[in-house]
């Protein structure tokens, strides 16, 4: 059975239709990449999957793990194993990273009817993942994302993913704003989490990330629809040709 | 905000007050109304010495003249129907008044009430290091750890007991920080106060326990007029905790307490409050009117008084714990979290009066408004002519939950010495949909997400609270917002 099945998905923001019939199937363990020009709806797709209610679903359906994802609240989707690494991670002043993470882990455990994770079990796991992502432990006593550099915020997203062990990880432009060293660290973190039990949807504007996280499939989203699909070679092709081929239609639609 | 969040917020806000119950116990009360006869009756019931009765009567006369001339203070940003002061019962005490020293003599109904409140009154249940002087309605019913404190010369008892056993101390300090002429409610309190707490920490003694009092209003139509006096003698230190909850009542109940703190040379007083009286229902019916005068005097050099308050209850809060910084190098602090939900109104803040040289004050105020709540910060920082080198830092932050509530800030500054350094920061923010979504995406419910954001917002205040109180305050905030969280 596939983990995720998106059928003819349509979504709007403030009355503007952005997704115009997206079809996508992801099987357990697969890594799919979504590429596409800015404004094509990549983040919109990610947020709809994470059930943000400012995005209005106007058509289609999403089956996740055999369940109707569109009926879930954000926290239910999260507890069912959907994780979104944000393009723009949010700051939560006054709440320490470690406390926040443990609260998240325990909220998910509670949902699943499992016992709470105590500090004794949490800390070693936390330290291990900090090391994986080469993050300073001191950073973790600070408030969530507050005063973090752009790169630190992105690494923090992957750290959270490593701690929360999702079934479906959606990475929204995790590479943007990262220098090459940070990119390699993040990619290593992501690759460490690849496995038969975990699927990933890696959203990126640039092919560069896909040299380090090699996807099984690549899809190109243009104007709210998947215009092309292929293997990793599609990403390399796009690197050479750019999105120019996809843009004339958009340009023509603009007023002169 | 999205409709999903709105609904949750409403759900949270509409939670019932968890601590609303009434304890059936026999009461001993005087007739309704306020006049010289009533004041004499109260004083006689308590077997007070003449100086107390005379002081009360002077206060009453002053209050009567205030009432004739201009009535209650009207400058605060609060609205309520006129109070009929002749329709209030000014004294009630549990009839089965037990011997104070032993819990076994306490009315079991009262103990059950405390248990429902989650107050760990019984020693085996008590958090180590906390002595509890429980005030039930107006009379102290249990005092613990007194013997231990007495060994090192600390007096911690009910105000009534102090009047009997330590009249000289009471006489020397009563009304020296908050005279009965201070304001309308201070005059009222001085005339009719029934009980409260008294603390004296002798020279050089560091009080080894957090002293704690839980206040509770129980009798219907009974105004509660507490009076607390804390004296920290030279070089001493004391931390005092005050916490309260009250059961549901239909009529509004007036609470006009007075707290006076006195810190002599090199002494420190830390006074922490968690206030969770009944806030009234969703439509604003019922609830406590909390009109309190709290003030500390840093009388000695290098002395320090620190107020920390978490105000989540009451229909109306009118409260400005302040410091008179008289001693050179003395320090005043005010850390406040005030939460208003539904129809609650709070007008609260502080007064820092710098008199001595190199005096310093810090003000951190966090106001949270939800539902139709109205939250006002009102603060005065006054630097007198002689206060050379005085410094003040003020930070006022407001957090809005939903769009039907309000936040207001009135910082008054009066500087009469050009060497003063003043810093002021202020902010107003709304709980963002993006913050809520981020937390929910990590698995937290909307309620927990709001609670987390609010607790983060209040962190700089919570960390000033004693540990066990901080935990309680966080829980309380979550509960008070349940249904309010937007
Ligand atoms: N919250 C929003 N309000 C209004 N328009 C939005 C919002 N989010 C996205 N959009 C619009 O939707 C379109 C797709 O945006 P997005 O999904 O972020 O694209 P991408 O991630 O592919 O760059 C853009 O035209 C963008 O301006
Ligand atoms: Mg995007």
XYZ file of C-alpha atoms and ligand atoms in Angstrom:
770
model
C 0.000 0.000 0.000
C 1.273 3.488 -0.782
C 1.937 5.827 2.130
C 0.628 8.916 0.414
C -1.802 9.246 -2.428
C -2.678 12.720 -3.627
C -5.483 12.774 -6.157
C -6.375 15.823 -8.210
C -5.660 18.171 -5.293
C -6.819 21.752 -5.607
C -6.123 24.421 -3.024
C -6.599 28.156 -2.683
C -5.210 30.935 -0.522
C -7.380 33.942 0.082
C -9.527 33.054 -2.873
C -6.683 32.474 -5.319
C -6.396 28.954 -6.609
C -2.780 27.882 -6.318
C -2.826 24.107 -6.633
C -4.723 23.135 -9.747
C -4.983 19.380 -9.710
C -1.916 17.744 -8.205
C -1.473 13.965 -8.479
C 1.298 12.213 -6.588
C 1.834 8.801 -5.036
C 4.612 8.026 -2.575
C 5.380 4.516 -1.359
C 7.024 3.660 1.977
C 10.755 4.310 1.919
C 10.715 6.423 -1.236
C 12.293 9.820 -1.529
C 10.535 12.159 -3.938
C 11.709 15.585 -4.881
C 9.492 18.447 -5.963
C 11.222 21.116 -7.977
C 9.801 24.138 -9.680
C 10.022 27.877 -10.153
C 9.237 30.298 -7.346
C 5.553 30.775 -6.816
C 4.580 27.509 -8.489
C 2.895 26.221 -5.307
C 5.557 24.003 -3.706
C 5.169 25.460 -0.215
C 1.416 25.479 -0.625
C 1.477 21.745 -1.258
C 3.668 21.230 1.801
C 1.366 23.271 4.052
C -1.761 21.543 2.787
C -0.140 18.207 3.605
C 0.628 19.544 7.095
C -3.024 20.683 7.298
C -2.507 24.398 7.786
C -6.041 25.752 7.775
C -5.232 29.058 6.108
C -4.952 26.985 2.931
C -8.352 26.036 1.652
C -8.678 22.702 -0.117
C -11.111 23.196 -2.977
C -10.968 19.761 -4.534
C -9.394 16.325 -4.653
C -8.366 13.946 -1.912
C -5.351 12.795 0.046
C -4.996 9.316 1.456
C -2.252 9.024 4.041
C -1.464 5.663 5.504
C -4.959 4.597 4.463
C -6.601 7.547 6.257
C -8.232 10.695 4.959
C -5.547 13.299 5.609
C -7.859 16.184 4.753
C -9.985 15.393 7.809
C -7.050 15.753 10.160
C -6.034 18.803 12.185
C -2.381 19.820 12.031
C -1.605 18.130 15.364
C -3.360 14.939 14.304
C -1.387 14.786 11.074
C 1.771 15.398 13.104
C 0.899 12.647 15.556
C 0.160 10.318 12.629
C 3.729 10.863 11.471
C 3.650 13.824 9.095
C 6.563 16.182 9.675
C 7.190 19.471 7.923
C 10.628 21.081 7.977
C 9.599 24.713 7.519
C 10.979 26.949 4.821
C 10.797 29.731 7.428
C 11.090 28.218 10.918
C 9.208 30.168 13.597
C 10.623 31.672 16.800
C 9.000 30.868 20.139
C 10.429 33.325 22.693
C 10.946 32.078 26.236
C 10.616 28.362 25.410
C 13.830 26.356 25.427
C 14.576 24.014 22.533
C 14.973 20.930 24.646
C 11.766 21.566 26.579
C 9.910 22.198 23.350
C 11.185 18.999 21.760
C 10.337 16.877 24.747
C 6.847 18.383 24.842
C 6.409 17.552 21.176
C 7.656 13.992 21.614
C 5.347 13.462 24.551
C 2.344 14.985 22.799
C 2.856 12.484 19.998
C 3.389 9.621 22.427
C 0.256 10.539 24.304
C -1.724 10.516 21.056
C -0.428 7.053 20.346
C -1.221 5.845 23.835
C 2.435 5.456 24.763
C 4.201 6.391 27.994
C 5.902 9.748 28.319
C 9.590 9.943 27.586
C 11.420 11.080 30.700
C 14.490 13.277 30.797
C 16.750 10.243 31.297
C 15.747 8.727 27.991
C 15.478 12.023 26.211
C 18.905 13.440 26.879
C 21.123 10.746 25.311
C 18.959 10.708 22.200
C 19.043 14.466 22.039
C 22.832 14.592 22.377
C 23.296 11.957 19.719
C 21.241 13.935 17.224
C 22.939 17.194 18.109
C 26.183 15.498 17.231
C 24.784 14.181 13.962
C 23.886 17.701 12.938
C 27.033 19.228 14.442
C 24.988 21.559 16.597
C 26.242 23.215 19.759
C 24.501 21.989 22.878
C 24.508 25.552 24.189
C 22.172 26.533 21.403
C 19.622 24.202 22.935
C 19.325 26.215 26.128
C 18.196 29.147 24.064
C 14.606 29.763 23.030
C 13.246 27.925 20.003
C 14.900 29.450 16.917
C 15.385 32.775 18.695
C 18.605 34.427 17.664
C 19.464 31.463 15.434
C 21.154 32.171 12.121
C 19.327 31.062 8.974
C 21.510 27.963 8.754
C 21.044 27.113 12.433
C 17.303 27.306 12.042
C 17.365 24.864 9.129
C 19.594 22.455 11.003
C 17.258 22.740 13.963
C 14.400 21.599 11.738
C 16.312 18.475 10.770
C 17.242 17.924 14.410
C 13.550 17.968 15.267
C 12.841 15.547 12.465
C 15.525 13.216 13.772
C 13.980 13.342 17.233
C 10.380 12.930 16.102
C 11.041 10.074 13.649
C 8.203 10.783 11.212
C 6.749 8.444 8.638
C 6.467 11.193 6.064
C 9.023 13.996 6.173
C 8.390 17.051 4.042
C 11.424 19.272 3.643
C 10.537 22.694 2.273
C 13.603 24.365 0.777
C 15.775 23.179 3.608
C 18.773 23.985 1.398
C 18.016 27.651 0.862
C 20.368 29.902 2.760
C 22.831 27.110 3.553
C 26.485 27.260 2.591
C 28.017 24.134 1.128
C 29.367 22.823 4.459
C 26.051 23.268 6.203
C 24.307 21.715 3.226
C 26.465 18.611 3.535
C 25.735 18.350 7.257
C 22.008 18.681 6.696
C 22.113 16.130 3.855
C 24.005 13.708 6.073
C 21.356 14.146 8.740
C 18.584 13.525 6.253
C 20.306 10.516 4.688
C 20.814 8.987 8.140
C 17.048 9.031 8.501
C 16.325 7.318 5.209
C 14.920 3.881 5.621
C 12.185 1.517 4.487
C 9.819 2.949 7.111
C 10.206 6.559 6.176
C 9.196 8.445 3.051
C 10.365 11.900 2.150
C 9.196 14.756 0.023
C 12.143 17.046 -0.623
C 11.129 20.432 -1.991
C 13.843 22.490 -3.585
C 14.346 25.184 -6.111
C 17.909 24.126 -6.908
C 19.346 20.860 -8.059
C 22.375 21.282 -5.778
C 20.722 19.620 -2.747
C 19.861 16.577 -4.830
C 23.561 15.828 -5.353
C 23.655 15.001 -1.671
C 20.150 13.702 -1.091
C 19.615 11.581 -4.174
C 15.889 11.131 -4.712
C 14.144 8.138 -6.238
C 11.799 10.390 -8.199
C 11.776 14.011 -9.307
C 8.635 16.003 -10.124
C 8.436 19.464 -11.565
C 5.618 21.629 -10.275
C 4.589 24.399 -12.612
C 1.680 26.720 -11.970
C 0.031 24.377 -9.489
C 0.358 21.189 -11.520
C 3.000 18.520 -11.884
C 4.342 19.194 -15.365
C 6.975 16.464 -15.554
C 8.133 13.468 -13.541
C 11.256 11.358 -13.840
C 14.284 9.949 -12.053
C 17.273 11.826 -10.569
C 18.489 12.618 -14.113
C 15.541 15.015 -14.477
C 17.046 17.205 -11.779
C 20.341 17.384 -13.678
C 18.522 18.225 -16.851
C 16.732 21.078 -15.119
C 20.059 22.326 -13.797
C 21.145 22.802 -17.413
C 17.923 24.041 -18.985
C 16.540 25.950 -15.996
C 12.801 26.474 -15.703
C 12.711 28.631 -18.830
C 10.652 26.081 -20.684
C 8.082 26.240 -17.939
C 7.847 29.985 -17.733
C 6.490 31.403 -21.016
C 2.965 30.419 -20.112
C 3.215 32.281 -16.825
C 4.742 35.299 -18.501
C 2.031 35.438 -21.112
C -0.536 35.503 -18.370
C 0.956 38.666 -16.915
C -0.491 41.963 -18.002
C 1.709 43.747 -20.541
C -7.205 33.922 13.153
C -8.566 30.827 11.571
C -11.931 29.495 12.544
C -10.476 26.254 13.844
C -8.307 28.164 16.287
C -11.168 30.464 17.188
C -13.358 27.558 18.127
C -10.660 26.060 20.266
C -10.044 29.369 21.901
C -13.671 29.653 22.719
C -13.659 26.109 24.012
C -10.740 26.953 26.221
C -12.213 30.198 27.434
C -15.450 28.581 28.313
C -14.002 26.139 30.773
C -15.626 26.322 34.125
C -13.807 27.708 37.083
C -12.260 24.622 38.581
C -12.084 25.841 42.104
C -15.651 26.898 42.636
C -17.194 25.197 45.595
C -18.622 26.358 48.866
C -17.740 24.884 52.210
C -20.685 24.527 54.589
C -19.378 25.678 57.955
C -20.845 27.618 60.830
C -20.047 31.267 60.811
C -19.779 33.895 63.436
C -20.584 37.209 61.849
C -21.466 40.765 62.772
C -24.465 42.519 61.196
C -24.192 44.137 57.790
C -23.131 47.733 57.415
C -20.349 50.106 58.330
C -20.379 52.573 61.225
C -18.568 53.260 64.465
C -20.547 50.599 66.265
C -19.447 47.918 63.821
C -15.814 48.944 64.111
C -16.034 48.840 67.886
C -17.677 45.435 67.672
C -14.932 44.033 65.445
C -12.237 45.402 67.706
C -13.987 44.042 70.781
C -14.482 40.576 69.245
C -10.778 40.489 68.653
C -9.978 41.754 72.131
C -7.772 44.502 70.769
C -5.837 47.020 72.864
C -7.026 50.640 72.817
C -4.437 51.887 70.368
C -5.844 49.588 67.689
C -9.424 50.666 68.272
C -8.442 54.310 68.165
C -6.510 53.833 64.965
C -9.447 52.019 63.399
C -11.834 54.773 64.410
C -9.583 57.476 62.964
C -9.444 55.468 59.746
C -13.207 55.103 59.709
C -13.727 58.827 60.128
C -11.300 59.494 57.327
C -13.038 56.952 55.099
C -16.456 58.462 55.861
C -15.189 61.898 54.880
C -13.723 60.499 51.657
C -16.980 58.787 50.873
C -18.949 61.970 51.476
C -16.594 64.080 49.384
C -15.625 62.079 46.346
C -16.250 58.391 46.858
C -14.089 55.688 45.325
C -11.110 56.511 43.158
C -12.256 56.825 39.554
C -9.006 57.229 37.629
C -8.437 53.540 36.938
C -9.394 52.037 33.597
C -12.088 49.818 35.098
C -15.867 49.798 35.058
C -18.225 48.431 37.711
C -21.537 49.253 39.335
C -21.440 51.334 42.525
C -20.680 49.333 45.655
C -23.132 49.612 48.540
C -20.808 49.654 51.523
C -23.730 49.374 53.945
C -24.741 46.070 52.349
C -21.518 44.289 53.246
C -20.771 42.143 56.267
C -17.439 43.254 57.642
C -16.592 40.356 59.857
C -17.046 36.622 59.753
C -15.034 33.909 61.396
C -15.418 30.152 61.420
C -17.242 29.320 64.677
C -15.322 26.193 65.500
C -12.207 28.167 65.815
C -9.492 25.664 66.559
C -6.348 25.957 68.569
C -3.909 27.345 66.084
C -0.957 25.081 66.830
C -2.374 21.752 65.799
C -3.887 20.633 62.549
C -5.914 17.992 64.376
C -8.041 20.753 65.808
C -8.860 22.243 62.460
C -12.404 21.862 61.171
C -12.237 18.874 58.816
C -14.477 20.749 56.361
C -11.821 23.375 56.068
C -9.101 20.818 55.535
C -11.186 19.203 52.817
C -11.562 22.576 51.150
C -7.846 23.005 51.071
C -7.415 19.562 49.649
C -9.818 20.378 46.841
C -7.776 23.458 46.163
C -4.723 21.306 45.974
C -3.127 23.102 48.881
C -0.769 20.754 50.637
C -1.670 21.934 54.115
C -1.036 18.734 56.004
C 2.550 18.390 56.929
C 3.199 15.039 55.335
C 1.907 16.345 52.077
C 3.574 19.679 52.247
C 6.410 20.556 49.994
C 9.489 20.608 52.123
C 10.399 24.058 53.264
C 7.031 25.744 53.051
C 5.284 26.932 56.188
C 1.606 27.636 55.662
C -0.426 30.145 57.576
C -3.836 29.489 56.130
C -6.364 32.274 56.296
C -9.890 30.991 56.041
C -12.206 33.854 55.491
C -10.924 36.268 58.029
C -9.348 34.250 60.789
C -6.228 32.179 60.738
C -6.998 28.547 61.358
C -3.677 26.883 61.032
C -0.106 27.925 61.462
C 2.765 25.563 61.084
C 6.486 25.461 61.534
C 6.067 28.228 64.035
C 8.132 26.555 66.656
C 10.967 26.040 64.236
C 10.891 29.664 63.197
C 10.566 30.843 66.774
C 13.843 29.147 67.619
C 15.675 31.629 65.458
C 13.540 34.530 66.592
C 11.266 34.805 63.594
C 7.705 35.775 64.342
C 5.217 34.394 61.800
C 1.645 34.547 62.975
C -1.779 35.942 62.268
C -2.155 39.675 62.559
C -4.572 39.213 65.473
C -2.036 37.186 67.361
C 0.631 39.786 66.693
C -1.627 42.492 68.094
C -1.967 40.424 71.274
C 1.589 39.193 71.648
C 3.719 41.822 69.938
C 1.770 45.057 70.294
C 4.913 47.179 70.373
C 6.062 45.977 66.959
C 2.593 46.409 65.508
C 2.259 49.867 66.971
C 5.688 50.915 65.724
C 5.171 49.874 62.098
C 1.424 49.693 61.412
C 0.440 52.293 58.841
C 3.982 53.582 58.338
C 4.096 52.473 54.696
C 0.424 52.589 53.824
C -1.219 55.138 56.153
C -4.988 54.985 56.369
C -5.017 58.331 54.579
C -3.348 56.762 51.530
C -6.484 56.024 49.568
C -10.149 55.134 49.871
C -9.635 51.380 50.108
C -6.669 51.672 52.449
C -8.852 53.728 54.797
C -11.631 51.141 54.555
C -9.215 48.324 55.281
C -7.717 50.100 58.287
C -11.172 50.572 59.808
C -12.484 47.039 59.392
C -9.619 44.629 58.673
C -10.153 41.371 60.466
C -6.936 39.458 60.088
C -3.922 38.725 57.982
C -0.326 37.778 58.501
C 2.477 39.229 60.503
C 6.157 38.540 60.020
C 9.153 39.848 61.882
C 12.626 38.656 60.978
C 15.241 39.742 63.510
C 18.637 41.237 62.745
C 20.955 39.127 60.656
C 18.555 36.199 60.318
C 17.953 34.572 56.985
C 14.544 32.944 57.067
C 15.186 29.304 56.088
C 11.659 28.662 54.786
C 9.456 30.279 52.233
C 6.635 31.710 54.310
C 3.327 31.093 52.709
C -0.280 32.094 53.143
C -3.227 30.927 51.172
C -6.116 33.274 51.196
C -9.601 32.174 50.559
C -12.889 33.934 50.570
C -15.664 31.629 51.601
C -18.649 33.267 53.232
C -21.288 34.727 50.930
C -21.540 38.514 50.981
C -18.477 38.780 53.135
C -15.954 41.356 52.145
C -12.505 40.288 53.053
C -10.136 42.829 54.459
C -6.719 41.374 55.034
C -3.817 43.216 56.466
C -0.265 41.982 56.260
C 2.780 43.481 57.850
C 6.288 42.196 57.219
C 9.327 43.650 58.896
C 12.827 42.585 57.915
C 15.261 43.902 60.466
C 18.848 44.833 59.601
C 20.689 42.325 57.457
C 17.822 39.826 57.369
C 16.135 38.051 54.481
C 12.663 36.663 53.988
C 10.675 35.268 51.090
C 6.927 35.345 51.435
C 4.400 33.614 49.192
C 0.772 34.536 48.955
C -1.645 32.451 46.935
C -5.355 32.415 46.689
C -8.426 30.902 45.074
C -12.086 31.495 45.821
C -15.328 29.644 45.220
C -18.064 30.710 42.842
C -20.411 33.450 44.049
C -23.181 35.274 42.285
C -22.685 38.651 43.906
C -19.495 40.536 43.504
C -17.295 40.366 46.494
C -15.092 43.175 47.587
C -11.568 42.451 48.630
C -9.563 45.404 49.867
C -6.315 44.169 51.356
C -3.343 46.125 52.546
C 0.202 44.813 52.625
C 3.045 46.738 54.180
C 6.675 45.686 53.913
C 9.557 47.281 55.740
C 13.179 46.495 54.980
C 15.777 48.022 57.283
C 19.513 48.376 56.521
C 20.836 45.600 54.274
C 17.623 43.623 54.557
C 15.782 41.903 51.721
C 12.143 40.990 51.275
C 10.836 38.937 48.403
C 7.055 38.922 48.142
C 5.394 36.634 45.602
C 1.707 36.400 44.814
C -0.349 34.030 42.734
C -3.873 35.419 42.637
C -6.615 33.182 41.321
C -9.853 34.402 42.763
C -13.112 33.744 41.026
C -13.126 35.913 37.906
C -16.869 35.891 37.289
C -18.654 34.021 34.548
C -18.322 34.490 30.794
C -20.778 37.388 30.805
C -18.976 39.096 33.650
C -21.452 38.164 36.401
C -19.982 37.699 39.844
C -16.325 37.574 40.586
C -14.081 39.273 43.075
C -13.296 42.981 43.138
C -9.676 42.997 44.119
C -8.776 46.521 45.265
C -5.469 46.111 46.986
C -2.840 48.449 48.320
C 0.601 46.882 48.584
C 3.699 48.833 49.261
C 7.161 48.266 50.582
C 9.561 50.686 52.134
C 13.265 50.197 51.676
C 13.908 52.185 54.796
C 17.526 51.179 55.240
C 20.666 51.452 53.141
C 21.320 48.637 50.631
C 17.925 47.162 51.287
C 15.893 45.420 48.635
C 12.221 44.689 48.102
C 11.052 42.540 45.239
C 7.417 42.058 44.254
C 6.444 39.246 41.922
C 2.798 38.783 41.055
C 0.829 36.469 38.838
C -2.693 37.826 38.623
C -5.076 35.533 36.784
C -8.267 35.787 38.813
C -10.775 38.391 40.017
C -13.374 40.248 37.983
C -11.511 43.476 38.630
C -7.946 43.918 39.775
C -6.799 47.303 41.029
C -3.358 46.866 42.398
C -0.013 48.697 42.328
C 2.587 47.056 44.547
C 5.258 49.671 44.901
C 8.494 50.523 46.633
C 9.611 53.597 48.470
C 13.365 53.595 47.970
C 14.416 55.680 50.905
C 17.718 54.099 51.908
C 20.764 54.893 49.789
C 21.581 52.139 47.287
C 18.287 50.432 47.893
C 16.613 48.358 45.192
C 12.980 47.921 44.219
C 11.702 45.302 41.790
C 8.320 44.566 40.304
C 7.700 41.524 38.121
C 4.148 41.051 36.998
C 2.006 38.768 34.900
C -1.613 39.879 34.625
C -4.072 37.859 32.622
C -7.592 38.954 31.746
C -10.015 36.676 29.982
C -13.733 36.881 29.223
C -14.954 40.116 30.912
C -12.130 40.489 33.403
C -10.561 43.895 33.930
C -7.138 44.561 35.372
C -5.573 47.919 36.069
C -2.287 47.078 37.668
C 1.295 48.203 37.807
C 3.666 49.698 40.298
C 5.012 52.826 41.894
C 8.730 53.255 42.387
C 9.576 56.286 44.473
C 13.315 57.030 44.460
C 14.345 59.093 47.454
C 17.813 57.833 48.413
C 20.973 58.115 46.346
C 21.905 55.432 43.821
C 18.579 53.754 44.210
C 17.607 51.334 41.479
C 14.322 49.940 40.285
C 13.334 47.311 37.748
C 9.844 46.890 36.370
C 8.862 43.979 34.143
C 5.184 43.786 33.293
C 3.563 41.156 31.085
C -0.085 41.693 30.303
C -2.129 39.010 28.569
C -5.606 39.752 27.272
C -8.036 37.212 25.891
C -11.769 37.106 25.244
C -13.152 40.562 26.060
C -10.520 41.097 28.762
C -9.123 44.568 29.360
C -5.611 44.841 30.679
C -4.004 48.095 31.753
C -0.476 48.674 32.956
C -0.213 51.800 35.066
C 3.142 52.666 36.520
C 4.782 55.613 38.170
C 8.512 56.108 38.465
C 9.322 59.141 40.540
C 12.862 60.348 41.030
C 13.026 62.843 43.877
C 15.484 65.705 44.015
C 17.893 64.003 46.386
C 18.003 60.720 44.466
C 21.297 61.341 42.751
C 22.378 58.470 40.534
C 18.958 56.810 40.483
C 18.209 54.299 37.762
C 15.074 52.683 36.442
C 14.505 50.021 33.864
C 10.941 49.418 32.719
C 9.719 46.783 30.312
C 6.038 46.499 29.462
C 4.858 43.817 27.106
C 1.324 43.010 26.080
C 0.097 39.864 24.419
C -3.298 39.768 22.775
C -5.265 36.601 22.167
C -8.097 37.156 19.722
C -9.320 40.560 18.607
C -12.004 41.479 21.135
C -9.686 42.221 24.039
C -7.615 45.258 24.862
C -4.228 46.255 26.250
C -3.363 49.710 27.548
C -0.168 51.169 28.940
C 0.170 54.266 31.090
C 3.755 54.759 32.212
C 4.112 57.961 34.245
C 7.561 59.381 34.821
C 8.414 62.228 37.163
C 12.124 63.036 37.285
C 13.420 65.800 39.531
C 17.114 64.952 39.503
C 19.064 65.329 36.283
C 21.487 62.476 37.034
C 18.696 59.900 36.777
C 18.912 57.251 34.097
C 15.672 55.878 32.768
C 15.149 53.101 30.284
C 11.791 52.088 28.929
C 10.835 49.316 26.538
C 7.354 48.366 25.456
C 5.792 45.954 23.008
C 2.401 44.669 21.979
C 2.039 41.440 20.086
C -0.626 38.995 19.119
C -0.275 35.241 19.274
C 0.562 34.519 15.678
C -1.143 31.935 13.547
C 2.326 30.974 12.324
C 3.507 30.255 15.887
C 0.424 28.194 16.614
C 0.747 26.260 13.378
C 4.421 25.578 14.000
C 3.713 24.100 17.427
C 0.702 22.152 16.238
C 2.745 20.741 13.375
C 5.008 19.303 16.042
C 2.054 17.559 17.670
C 0.821 20.008 20.319
C -2.891 20.747 20.618
C -3.991 24.350 20.150
C -4.523 24.635 23.912
C -1.050 23.386 24.675
C 0.422 25.531 21.940
C -1.193 28.671 23.323
C -0.201 27.732 26.811
C 3.381 27.262 25.675
C 3.523 30.582 23.850
C 2.035 32.402 26.828
C 4.381 30.733 29.278
C 7.296 31.694 27.076
C 6.035 35.252 27.042
C 5.946 35.270 30.859
C 9.255 33.550 31.414
C 11.197 36.554 32.700
C 8.596 36.935 35.436
C 8.150 33.246 36.261
C 11.825 32.778 36.854
C 11.550 35.261 39.724
C 9.071 32.984 41.486
C 10.128 30.322 43.944
C 10.357 26.996 42.122
C 7.177 25.297 43.342
C 5.209 28.490 42.804
C 6.484 28.835 39.262
C 5.106 25.413 38.378
C 1.772 26.308 39.944
C 1.693 29.622 38.108
C 2.326 27.965 34.775
C -0.472 25.486 35.362
C -2.759 28.242 36.484
C -2.075 30.249 33.362
C -2.896 27.252 31.236
C -6.133 26.670 33.149
C -7.116 30.333 33.094
C -6.596 30.413 29.364
C -8.359 27.170 28.733
C -10.992 28.419 26.509
C -9.299 31.737 26.114
C -6.508 30.767 24.029
C -6.553 32.363 20.748
N -0.471 33.140 2.678
C -0.581 33.502 1.384
N -1.389 34.515 1.054
C -1.525 34.892 -0.230
N -0.876 34.320 -1.253
C -0.055 33.321 -0.979
C 0.142 32.856 0.362
N 1.021 31.842 0.332
C 1.348 31.695 -0.957
N 0.710 32.564 -1.735
C 0.825 32.691 -3.183
O 0.672 31.406 -3.718
C 1.561 31.192 -4.783
C 2.387 29.949 -4.516
O 3.185 30.185 -3.387
P 4.126 29.071 -2.771
O 3.336 27.862 -2.588
O 4.774 29.666 -1.589
O 5.170 28.856 -3.939
P 6.625 28.221 -3.925
O 6.836 27.600 -2.623
O 6.588 27.242 -5.046
O 7.561 29.331 -4.188
C 2.401 32.449 -4.920
O 1.856 33.236 -5.945
C 2.207 33.125 -3.582
O 2.290 34.532 -3.738
Mg 8.247 27.923 -1.062
